[in-house]
Amino acid sequence: MKLSSTLMLQSVAVALWATRLERVKRMSAALRMGKRRRTTVHIFVLILIACFAHPASAVTLPEVLQTTVEKNPAILEAKAGLEQAAGQRLVFRSIVWPDVDVNVPAGLQYGHRAGESGAKGFAVGRGNLEQTLFNMAVPPSLRRGDIEVLIAEQQLNVAVVEQLHAARLAFYAALYNRSLESIRDEQRQKLQENVATQKNRFEAGLADRSAFTSATVQADELIPQSEAAQRAYREAQLNLAQAMGIDPAKSSLPAPDGELEFVPIHIDVAAETAAALQRRVDLKLARLFVRAANEDERIIAADYYPRIAGSIHGEWVPVSGIHRQESTSKTQDFIGSELREKAAYTWRVIDNGKVGGAVLRARAAREQNELTCRKLESNVSRDLSRIANNIEAIAGREQSLASASAAAEESARTVRENVATGLISPLEYRVSQTAFLTTESGLLDAIYQHNVARAEWDRVSGRYFQFSYETRRARQEADK
C-alpha cells in the first residue's frame, strides 16, 4: 500500500513537472517567436531608414564655426547692414559737400518784334553752386557718419558671437545626448544579457519566475530613456543645422565628430574682467550708441545756431539776340553770359531747441544709452565670478563622479559575474546596475556642463574670436 502511494505521488510529481516543462517550452517558443518578429520588424525599419534618410555628414567644431560664419542667415543679414551703413555715412556727410545744380533750357523763338522776323533756336546753360560756409552741425555730422559705420561693424561682430555661441552649444548638446544614448544602450545590452541568464535558470528550474520577470522589467525601463536621449540628439542636430545655415529639407543633418572631453582651466577673474571690458563687442557697441546719441544731440542743437551759405549762380548764352521770357525791351534781353555771387545768413532765434523739446529728447536718449552701457559693464565682473565658481564646482563634481564611476563599474562587474551562478539576488544586481548607470550619466553630465560653462566663459570674457583652447595655451606660453 505504501509502495502504490509512493508510485502515485511520483507519477503526480512527474506529471506536474512535465506540465510545467511543457508550459515553459511553449512560453520559450512564444518568446522566441515574438523576439523573431520584433527582430524582423526592427530590421525592416532600419532598411526603410537607410533607404529614405539622407546620410549624415560628420563635422568637427572648427568646421561648424567656419560654416556658421559663412552661411548663417543672421550673420549674412548683419553683413548687408554693414554695406548699408556706408551709404548712410554719405547722408551724414552731405551737409559738408557743395550742392551743385546744372540745367540747359533750350527751345525755338518765333514771332515779330522790333523789325525782327523768323524762327531762332536758342539754348541757355544755367548753373548754381551752394556751399556751406559756417554751420555748427558740420563737425558732429562728420563724426556721426563715422560712428554709423562703426556701429554696423560691431553689430556684425555681435551677430557673429551670438551665432557662434549658439552653434557651439548645439554641437556640445549633440555630443552629450549621443553619448548618453550610447551609455543607456550599453547598459540595456548588459541587462538583456541578465534577462537571458535568468531565462535559462528559469527554464532549468534553478530560479523562479519573479527573477526572470524582474530582469525583463529592469531592461525595458531603459527603453524610454534611450528614446528621450535620441530625440534630444535629433533636436540638437536640427539646432546645429539652423546655426550653420543648412536646410534640413535639402541636405542631411550634420553629425558632430568627436567626444566630450574635460579640459581643466585656470581662471584669473580680475585680469579677465579688465580684458573683457576692452574687447567685448557688445560693450563696444553700447559705447558707440552713447557716442551716436551724443552726436545726434549736437546736430539737433546746431540747428539753432547761425548758418552762413555762399552761392554762385551763372548763366551762359551761346547765341545773342535771345529775349528773356519776362523782358519788355531789348535792354532786358540776354547780351552775354553772366555770373552772380551771394551769401545767405540765417539764424533761428525764436526756438533754441528747448521749447519744442527736440534737444531734451535727444539728451534723454543719450542718458538712457549711458545707463545701459554702465549696466553692461558692471555685470561683467559679476558674471565672470559666477561662471568661475560654477566651473570650479563642476570640476570638483567631475573628480568625485569619476572615482565613483570607476568603483560602480567594478562593483557592477562583480555582481554580474555572481548573479549568473545564483550567489547574488537579482535585486542586488538591479541596484548595482542602477548605481553604475547613475554615476556614468552623472559623469557625462558634469563633463557636458563643464564644456558649456567654458563656452559661456569665452562669451562673457570676449574671447569668441580666439576661443580655441590650443591657441590660448600657445599664447599663454608665448607671454611667459
Coordinates of C-alpha atoms in Angstrom, one line a residue:
M1 CA 0.0 0.0 0.0
K2 CA 2.9 2.3 0.8
L3 CA 4.5 1.4 -2.5
S4 CA 1.4 2.2 -4.5
S5 CA 1.1 5.5 -2.7
T6 CA 4.7 6.3 -3.4
L7 CA 4.3 5.4 -7.1
M8 CA 1.2 7.6 -7.3
L9 CA 2.9 10.5 -5.7
Q10 CA 5.9 10.1 -8.1
S11 CA 3.6 9.9 -11.1
V12 CA 1.8 13.1 -9.9
A13 CA 5.1 14.8 -9.5
V14 CA 6.3 13.7 -12.9
A15 CA 3.0 14.8 -14.4
L16 CA 3.3 18.2 -12.8
W17 CA 6.9 18.5 -13.8
A18 CA 6.0 17.6 -17.4
T19 CA 3.2 20.0 -17.4
R20 CA 5.4 22.8 -16.1
L21 CA 8.1 21.9 -18.6
E22 CA 5.7 21.9 -21.4
R23 CA 4.4 25.3 -20.3
V24 CA 7.9 26.6 -20.1
K25 CA 8.7 25.3 -23.6
R26 CA 5.5 26.9 -25.0
M27 CA 6.5 30.2 -23.3
S28 CA 10.0 30.0 -24.6
A29 CA 8.7 29.3 -28.1
A30 CA 6.3 32.2 -27.9
L31 CA 9.1 34.5 -26.6
R32 CA 11.4 33.3 -29.4
M33 CA 8.7 33.8 -32.0
G34 CA 7.9 37.3 -30.6
K35 CA 11.6 38.1 -30.5
R36 CA 12.0 36.9 -34.1
R37 CA 9.1 39.0 -35.2
R38 CA 10.4 42.1 -33.3
T39 CA 13.8 41.5 -34.8
T40 CA 12.2 41.2 -38.3
V41 CA 10.3 44.4 -37.8
H42 CA 13.4 46.2 -36.4
I43 CA 15.4 45.1 -39.4
F44 CA 12.7 46.3 -41.8
V45 CA 12.6 49.7 -40.0
L46 CA 16.3 50.0 -40.3
I47 CA 16.1 49.2 -44.0
L48 CA 13.5 51.9 -44.5
I49 CA 15.6 54.4 -42.6
A50 CA 18.6 53.6 -44.7
C51 CA 16.6 53.9 -48.0
F52 CA 14.9 57.2 -47.3
A53 CA 17.1 59.1 -44.9
H54 CA 20.0 61.3 -46.0
P55 CA 23.4 60.1 -45.0
A56 CA 24.7 62.2 -42.1
S57 CA 27.9 64.1 -42.6
A58 CA 30.3 64.2 -39.6
V59 CA 31.6 67.7 -38.8
T60 CA 34.2 68.9 -36.3
L61 CA 33.8 72.0 -34.1
P62 CA 36.1 74.2 -36.3
E63 CA 34.1 73.2 -39.4
V64 CA 30.9 74.1 -37.6
L65 CA 32.2 77.5 -36.6
Q66 CA 33.6 78.2 -40.1
T67 CA 30.3 77.2 -41.8
T68 CA 28.3 79.3 -39.4
V69 CA 30.3 82.4 -40.2
E70 CA 29.9 81.8 -43.9
K71 CA 26.3 80.7 -44.2
N72 CA 24.4 81.7 -41.1
P73 CA 21.4 83.9 -42.1
A74 CA 21.7 86.4 -39.2
I75 CA 25.4 86.9 -39.9
L76 CA 24.7 87.5 -43.6
E77 CA 22.0 90.0 -42.7
A78 CA 24.5 91.8 -40.5
K79 CA 27.0 91.9 -43.3
A80 CA 24.3 93.5 -45.6
G81 CA 23.7 96.1 -42.8
L82 CA 27.3 97.0 -42.9
E83 CA 27.1 97.7 -46.6
Q84 CA 24.0 99.9 -45.9
A85 CA 25.9 101.8 -43.3
A86 CA 28.4 103.0 -45.8
G87 CA 25.5 104.7 -47.7
Q88 CA 24.1 106.2 -44.5
R89 CA 27.6 107.7 -43.8
L90 CA 27.3 109.7 -47.1
V91 CA 23.9 111.1 -45.9
F92 CA 25.5 112.5 -42.7
R93 CA 28.5 113.9 -44.6
S94 CA 26.3 115.5 -47.4
I95 CA 25.9 118.6 -45.2
V96 CA 29.6 119.5 -45.8
W97 CA 29.6 118.9 -49.5
P98 CA 28.6 121.6 -52.0
D99 CA 25.2 121.5 -53.7
V100 CA 25.5 121.7 -57.5
D101 CA 22.6 122.2 -59.9
V102 CA 23.1 122.4 -63.7
N103 CA 20.4 122.6 -66.4
V104 CA 20.3 123.6 -70.0
P105 CA 17.0 125.2 -71.2
A106 CA 16.6 125.0 -75.0
G107 CA 13.8 125.9 -77.4
L108 CA 12.7 127.8 -80.5
Q109 CA 11.7 131.5 -80.6
Y110 CA 9.3 132.7 -83.3
G111 CA 7.5 135.9 -84.0
H112 CA 7.8 139.6 -85.0
R113 CA 9.3 142.1 -82.6
A114 CA 11.0 145.4 -83.4
G115 CA 11.5 144.5 -87.0
E116 CA 12.7 141.0 -86.4
S117 CA 11.1 138.1 -88.1
G118 CA 11.7 134.4 -88.5
A119 CA 12.4 131.5 -86.1
K120 CA 15.5 131.4 -83.9
G121 CA 16.8 128.4 -81.9
F122 CA 18.3 129.1 -78.6
A123 CA 19.9 127.3 -75.6
V124 CA 20.9 128.7 -72.2
G125 CA 23.2 127.0 -69.8
R126 CA 22.4 127.6 -66.1
G127 CA 24.4 126.5 -63.1
N128 CA 24.0 127.0 -59.4
L129 CA 26.6 126.2 -56.7
E130 CA 25.8 126.5 -53.0
Q131 CA 28.5 125.8 -50.3
T132 CA 28.0 125.9 -46.6
L133 CA 30.5 128.4 -45.1
F134 CA 29.6 128.1 -41.5
N135 CA 27.4 125.5 -39.7
M136 CA 27.7 124.2 -36.2
A137 CA 26.3 120.8 -37.4
V138 CA 29.2 120.1 -39.7
P139 CA 31.7 118.6 -37.0
P140 CA 29.1 116.3 -35.3
S141 CA 27.7 115.2 -38.7
L142 CA 31.2 114.1 -39.8
R143 CA 31.7 112.2 -36.6
R144 CA 28.2 110.7 -36.7
G145 CA 28.8 109.3 -40.2
D146 CA 31.9 107.5 -39.0
I147 CA 30.1 106.2 -36.0
E148 CA 27.3 104.8 -38.2
V149 CA 29.9 102.5 -39.9
L150 CA 31.4 101.5 -36.6
I151 CA 28.0 100.6 -35.2
A152 CA 27.3 98.4 -38.2
E153 CA 30.7 96.7 -37.8
Q154 CA 30.1 96.0 -34.1
Q155 CA 26.5 94.8 -34.9
L156 CA 28.1 92.3 -37.3
N157 CA 30.6 91.2 -34.6
V158 CA 27.8 90.8 -32.0
A159 CA 25.8 88.7 -34.5
V160 CA 28.9 86.5 -35.2
V161 CA 29.5 86.0 -31.4
E162 CA 25.8 85.1 -30.8
Q163 CA 25.6 82.6 -33.7
L164 CA 28.9 81.0 -33.0
H165 CA 27.9 80.6 -29.3
A166 CA 24.6 79.0 -30.4
A167 CA 26.3 76.7 -32.8
R168 CA 28.9 75.7 -30.2
L169 CA 26.2 74.9 -27.6
A170 CA 24.3 72.9 -30.2
F171 CA 27.4 70.9 -31.0
Y172 CA 28.0 70.1 -27.3
A173 CA 24.4 69.2 -26.8
A174 CA 24.5 66.8 -29.8
L175 CA 27.7 65.1 -28.4
Y176 CA 26.2 64.9 -24.9
N177 CA 22.9 63.3 -26.0
R178 CA 24.6 60.9 -28.4
S179 CA 27.0 59.7 -25.6
L180 CA 24.1 59.5 -23.2
E181 CA 22.1 57.3 -25.6
S182 CA 25.2 55.1 -26.1
I183 CA 25.6 54.7 -22.3
R184 CA 22.0 53.7 -21.9
D185 CA 22.1 51.3 -24.9
E186 CA 25.2 49.7 -23.5
Q187 CA 23.6 49.4 -20.1
R188 CA 20.4 47.9 -21.6
Q189 CA 22.5 45.4 -23.5
K190 CA 24.0 44.2 -20.2
L191 CA 20.6 44.0 -18.7
Q192 CA 19.4 41.9 -21.7
E193 CA 22.3 39.5 -21.0
N194 CA 20.9 39.2 -17.5
V195 CA 17.5 38.6 -18.9
A196 CA 18.9 35.7 -21.0
T197 CA 20.7 34.3 -17.9
Q198 CA 17.6 34.4 -15.7
K199 CA 15.6 32.9 -18.5
N200 CA 18.0 29.9 -18.8
R201 CA 17.9 29.5 -15.0
F202 CA 14.1 29.6 -15.0
E203 CA 13.9 27.0 -17.7
A204 CA 16.3 24.8 -15.8
G205 CA 14.3 25.1 -12.7
L206 CA 17.1 26.9 -10.8
A207 CA 15.2 30.2 -10.3
D208 CA 11.6 31.2 -10.0
R209 CA 9.6 33.3 -12.5
S210 CA 9.9 36.5 -10.4
A211 CA 13.7 36.8 -11.1
F212 CA 13.1 36.5 -14.9
T213 CA 10.2 39.0 -14.8
S214 CA 12.3 41.5 -12.7
A215 CA 15.2 41.3 -15.1
T216 CA 12.9 41.9 -18.1
V217 CA 11.2 44.9 -16.4
Q218 CA 14.6 46.4 -15.5
A219 CA 15.8 46.1 -19.1
D220 CA 12.6 47.6 -20.5
E221 CA 12.8 50.6 -18.2
L222 CA 15.8 51.9 -20.2
I223 CA 13.9 52.0 -23.5
P224 CA 12.1 55.3 -22.9
Q225 CA 15.3 56.9 -21.5
S226 CA 17.2 55.9 -24.7
E227 CA 14.4 57.2 -26.9
A228 CA 14.4 60.5 -25.0
A229 CA 18.2 60.8 -25.5
Q230 CA 17.7 60.1 -29.2
R231 CA 15.0 62.7 -29.6
A232 CA 17.3 65.3 -27.8
Y233 CA 20.1 64.3 -30.1
R234 CA 18.0 64.9 -33.2
E235 CA 16.8 68.3 -31.8
A236 CA 20.4 69.3 -31.2
Q237 CA 21.3 68.3 -34.8
L238 CA 18.4 70.5 -36.1
N239 CA 19.6 73.4 -34.0
L240 CA 23.1 72.8 -35.3
A241 CA 21.9 72.8 -38.9
Q242 CA 20.0 76.1 -38.4
A243 CA 23.1 77.7 -36.9
M244 CA 25.2 76.5 -39.9
G245 CA 22.6 77.8 -42.4
I246 CA 21.8 74.2 -43.6
D247 CA 18.3 73.5 -44.9
P248 CA 17.3 70.1 -43.5
A249 CA 14.9 69.5 -46.4
K250 CA 17.7 69.8 -48.9
S251 CA 20.7 68.4 -47.0
S252 CA 21.5 65.9 -44.3
L253 CA 21.6 66.9 -40.7
P254 CA 25.2 67.4 -39.5
A255 CA 26.6 64.7 -37.1
P256 CA 29.2 66.0 -34.6
D257 CA 32.5 64.4 -34.8
G258 CA 34.4 63.6 -31.6
E259 CA 33.6 63.2 -27.9
L260 CA 33.1 65.5 -24.9
E261 CA 36.4 66.0 -23.0
F262 CA 37.1 67.5 -19.7
V263 CA 39.9 70.1 -20.1
P264 CA 40.9 71.9 -16.8
I265 CA 41.1 75.7 -17.0
H266 CA 42.9 78.2 -14.8
I267 CA 40.9 81.4 -14.2
D268 CA 42.0 84.8 -13.1
V269 CA 38.8 86.8 -12.7
A270 CA 40.4 90.2 -12.1
A271 CA 42.6 90.0 -15.2
E272 CA 39.8 88.6 -17.3
T273 CA 37.4 91.3 -16.2
A274 CA 39.8 94.1 -17.2
A275 CA 40.4 92.4 -20.6
A276 CA 36.7 91.8 -21.2
L277 CA 35.8 95.4 -20.7
Q278 CA 38.2 96.3 -23.5
R279 CA 37.4 93.5 -26.0
R280 CA 33.7 92.6 -25.5
V281 CA 32.0 93.5 -28.8
D282 CA 28.6 94.2 -27.1
L283 CA 30.2 96.7 -24.8
K284 CA 31.9 98.4 -27.7
L285 CA 28.5 98.6 -29.4
A286 CA 26.9 100.1 -26.3
R287 CA 29.6 102.7 -26.1
L288 CA 29.1 103.5 -29.8
F289 CA 25.4 104.0 -29.2
V290 CA 26.3 106.5 -26.5
R291 CA 28.6 108.4 -28.8
A292 CA 26.0 108.4 -31.6
A293 CA 23.3 109.7 -29.3
N294 CA 25.7 112.5 -28.2
E295 CA 26.4 113.5 -31.8
D296 CA 22.6 113.4 -32.6
E297 CA 22.0 115.8 -29.7
R298 CA 24.7 118.2 -31.0
I299 CA 23.3 118.0 -34.6
I300 CA 19.8 118.9 -33.3
A301 CA 21.2 121.7 -31.1
A302 CA 23.2 123.1 -34.1
D303 CA 20.0 124.0 -35.9
Y304 CA 19.6 126.9 -33.5
Y305 CA 23.0 128.5 -34.2
P306 CA 23.7 130.9 -37.1
R307 CA 24.4 129.4 -40.5
I308 CA 26.1 131.1 -43.5
A309 CA 26.0 129.6 -47.0
G310 CA 27.5 131.1 -50.1
S311 CA 26.1 130.5 -53.6
I312 CA 27.2 131.2 -57.2
H313 CA 24.6 131.5 -60.0
G314 CA 25.8 131.6 -63.6
E315 CA 24.1 131.7 -67.0
W316 CA 25.8 131.0 -70.3
V317 CA 24.2 132.1 -73.6
P318 CA 25.8 130.6 -76.7
V319 CA 23.8 132.9 -79.1
S320 CA 22.9 136.6 -78.6
G321 CA 19.7 138.2 -79.5
I322 CA 17.5 135.9 -77.5
H323 CA 14.8 137.5 -75.4
R324 CA 14.1 136.9 -71.8
Q325 CA 10.7 135.5 -71.1
E326 CA 9.7 138.5 -68.9
S327 CA 11.5 141.2 -70.8
T328 CA 9.6 144.1 -72.5
S329 CA 12.5 145.7 -74.3
K330 CA 15.9 144.8 -75.9
T331 CA 17.7 146.3 -72.9
Q332 CA 16.3 143.4 -70.8
D333 CA 17.5 140.7 -73.2
F334 CA 20.5 138.4 -72.9
I335 CA 23.5 140.2 -74.1
G336 CA 26.0 137.5 -73.0
S337 CA 26.9 135.2 -70.2
E338 CA 26.8 136.4 -66.6
L339 CA 27.9 135.2 -63.1
R340 CA 26.3 136.3 -59.8
E341 CA 27.6 135.6 -56.3
K342 CA 25.8 135.9 -53.0
A343 CA 25.9 134.8 -49.4
A344 CA 22.9 133.9 -47.2
Y345 CA 22.8 134.2 -43.4
T346 CA 20.2 132.5 -41.3
W347 CA 19.6 132.4 -37.6
R348 CA 16.8 130.8 -35.8
V349 CA 16.1 132.9 -32.8
I350 CA 12.6 132.0 -31.7
D351 CA 13.1 128.4 -30.5
N352 CA 16.5 127.4 -29.2
G353 CA 15.6 123.6 -29.1
K354 CA 14.3 123.6 -25.6
V355 CA 10.8 125.0 -26.3
G356 CA 9.9 122.2 -28.7
G357 CA 11.9 119.7 -26.7
A358 CA 13.9 118.2 -29.5
V359 CA 17.2 118.7 -27.7
L360 CA 15.8 117.4 -24.5
R361 CA 14.5 114.2 -26.1
A362 CA 17.9 113.6 -27.7
R363 CA 19.6 114.1 -24.4
A364 CA 17.2 111.6 -22.7
A365 CA 18.1 109.0 -25.4
R366 CA 21.8 109.6 -24.7
E367 CA 21.4 109.3 -21.0
Q368 CA 19.4 106.1 -21.4
N369 CA 22.2 104.6 -23.6
E370 CA 24.8 105.6 -21.0
L371 CA 22.8 103.8 -18.2
T372 CA 22.6 100.7 -20.4
C373 CA 26.3 100.7 -21.1
R374 CA 27.2 101.2 -17.4
K375 CA 24.9 98.3 -16.5
L376 CA 26.5 96.0 -19.0
E377 CA 30.0 97.0 -17.8
S378 CA 29.0 96.4 -14.1
N379 CA 27.6 93.0 -15.0
V380 CA 30.9 91.7 -16.4
S381 CA 32.7 91.1 -13.1
R382 CA 29.7 89.6 -11.5
D383 CA 29.0 87.2 -14.5
L384 CA 32.7 86.1 -14.7
S385 CA 32.8 85.4 -10.9
R386 CA 29.6 83.4 -11.2
I387 CA 30.9 81.3 -14.1
A388 CA 34.3 80.8 -12.4
N389 CA 32.6 79.5 -9.3
N390 CA 30.4 77.3 -11.4
I391 CA 33.5 75.9 -13.3
E392 CA 35.2 75.2 -10.0
A393 CA 32.2 73.4 -8.6
I394 CA 31.8 71.3 -11.8
A395 CA 35.4 70.4 -11.7
G396 CA 35.1 69.0 -8.1
R397 CA 31.9 67.2 -9.1
E398 CA 33.7 65.6 -12.1
Q399 CA 36.5 64.3 -10.0
S400 CA 34.1 62.8 -7.4
L401 CA 31.9 61.2 -10.1
A402 CA 35.0 59.8 -12.0
S403 CA 36.1 57.9 -8.8
A404 CA 32.5 56.8 -8.1
S405 CA 32.0 55.7 -11.7
A406 CA 35.1 53.5 -11.6
A407 CA 34.0 52.0 -8.3
A408 CA 30.5 51.4 -9.5
E409 CA 31.7 49.8 -12.7
E410 CA 33.9 47.4 -10.7
S411 CA 31.0 46.6 -8.3
A412 CA 28.6 46.0 -11.2
R413 CA 31.0 43.7 -13.0
T414 CA 31.5 41.6 -9.8
V415 CA 27.7 41.4 -9.2
R416 CA 27.1 40.5 -12.8
E417 CA 29.5 37.6 -12.6
N418 CA 27.9 36.3 -9.4
V419 CA 24.3 36.7 -10.4
A420 CA 24.7 34.2 -13.1
T421 CA 25.6 31.5 -10.6
G422 CA 22.8 32.5 -8.2
L423 CA 25.1 33.7 -5.4
I424 CA 23.6 37.2 -5.6
S425 CA 19.9 38.1 -5.8
P426 CA 18.5 39.9 -8.9
L427 CA 17.6 42.8 -6.6
E428 CA 21.3 43.4 -5.8
Y429 CA 22.2 43.1 -9.5
R430 CA 19.5 45.7 -10.3
V431 CA 20.8 48.1 -7.6
S432 CA 24.4 47.8 -8.8
Q433 CA 23.5 48.4 -12.4
T434 CA 21.3 51.4 -11.5
A435 CA 24.1 52.9 -9.4
F436 CA 26.5 52.4 -12.3
L437 CA 24.2 54.0 -14.8
T438 CA 23.5 56.9 -12.5
T439 CA 27.2 57.6 -11.8
E440 CA 28.1 57.2 -15.5
S441 CA 25.3 59.5 -16.6
G442 CA 26.3 62.0 -13.9
L443 CA 29.9 62.0 -15.0
L444 CA 28.9 62.6 -18.6
D445 CA 26.6 65.4 -17.5
A446 CA 29.4 67.0 -15.5
I447 CA 31.7 67.0 -18.5
Y448 CA 28.9 68.5 -20.6
Q449 CA 28.2 71.2 -18.1
H450 CA 31.9 72.0 -17.9
N451 CA 32.1 72.4 -21.7
V452 CA 29.0 74.6 -21.6
A453 CA 30.5 76.7 -18.8
R454 CA 33.7 77.2 -20.8
A455 CA 31.7 78.3 -23.8
E456 CA 29.9 80.8 -21.6
W457 CA 33.2 82.0 -20.1
D458 CA 34.5 82.6 -23.6
R459 CA 31.4 84.6 -24.5
V460 CA 31.4 86.7 -21.4
S461 CA 35.1 87.4 -21.4
G462 CA 35.0 88.4 -25.1
R463 CA 37.2 85.6 -26.4
Y464 CA 34.9 84.2 -29.1
F465 CA 37.1 85.3 -32.0
Q466 CA 40.0 83.5 -30.4
F467 CA 38.4 80.9 -28.2
S468 CA 40.4 77.9 -29.3
Y469 CA 42.0 76.2 -26.3
E470 CA 45.1 75.3 -28.3
T471 CA 45.6 78.9 -29.5
R472 CA 45.1 80.2 -25.9
R473 CA 47.7 77.8 -24.4
A474 CA 50.1 78.8 -27.1
R475 CA 49.5 82.5 -26.4
Q476 CA 50.0 82.0 -22.7
E477 CA 53.3 80.1 -23.3
A478 CA 54.4 83.0 -25.5
D479 CA 53.5 85.5 -22.9
K480 CA 55.5 83.6 -20.3

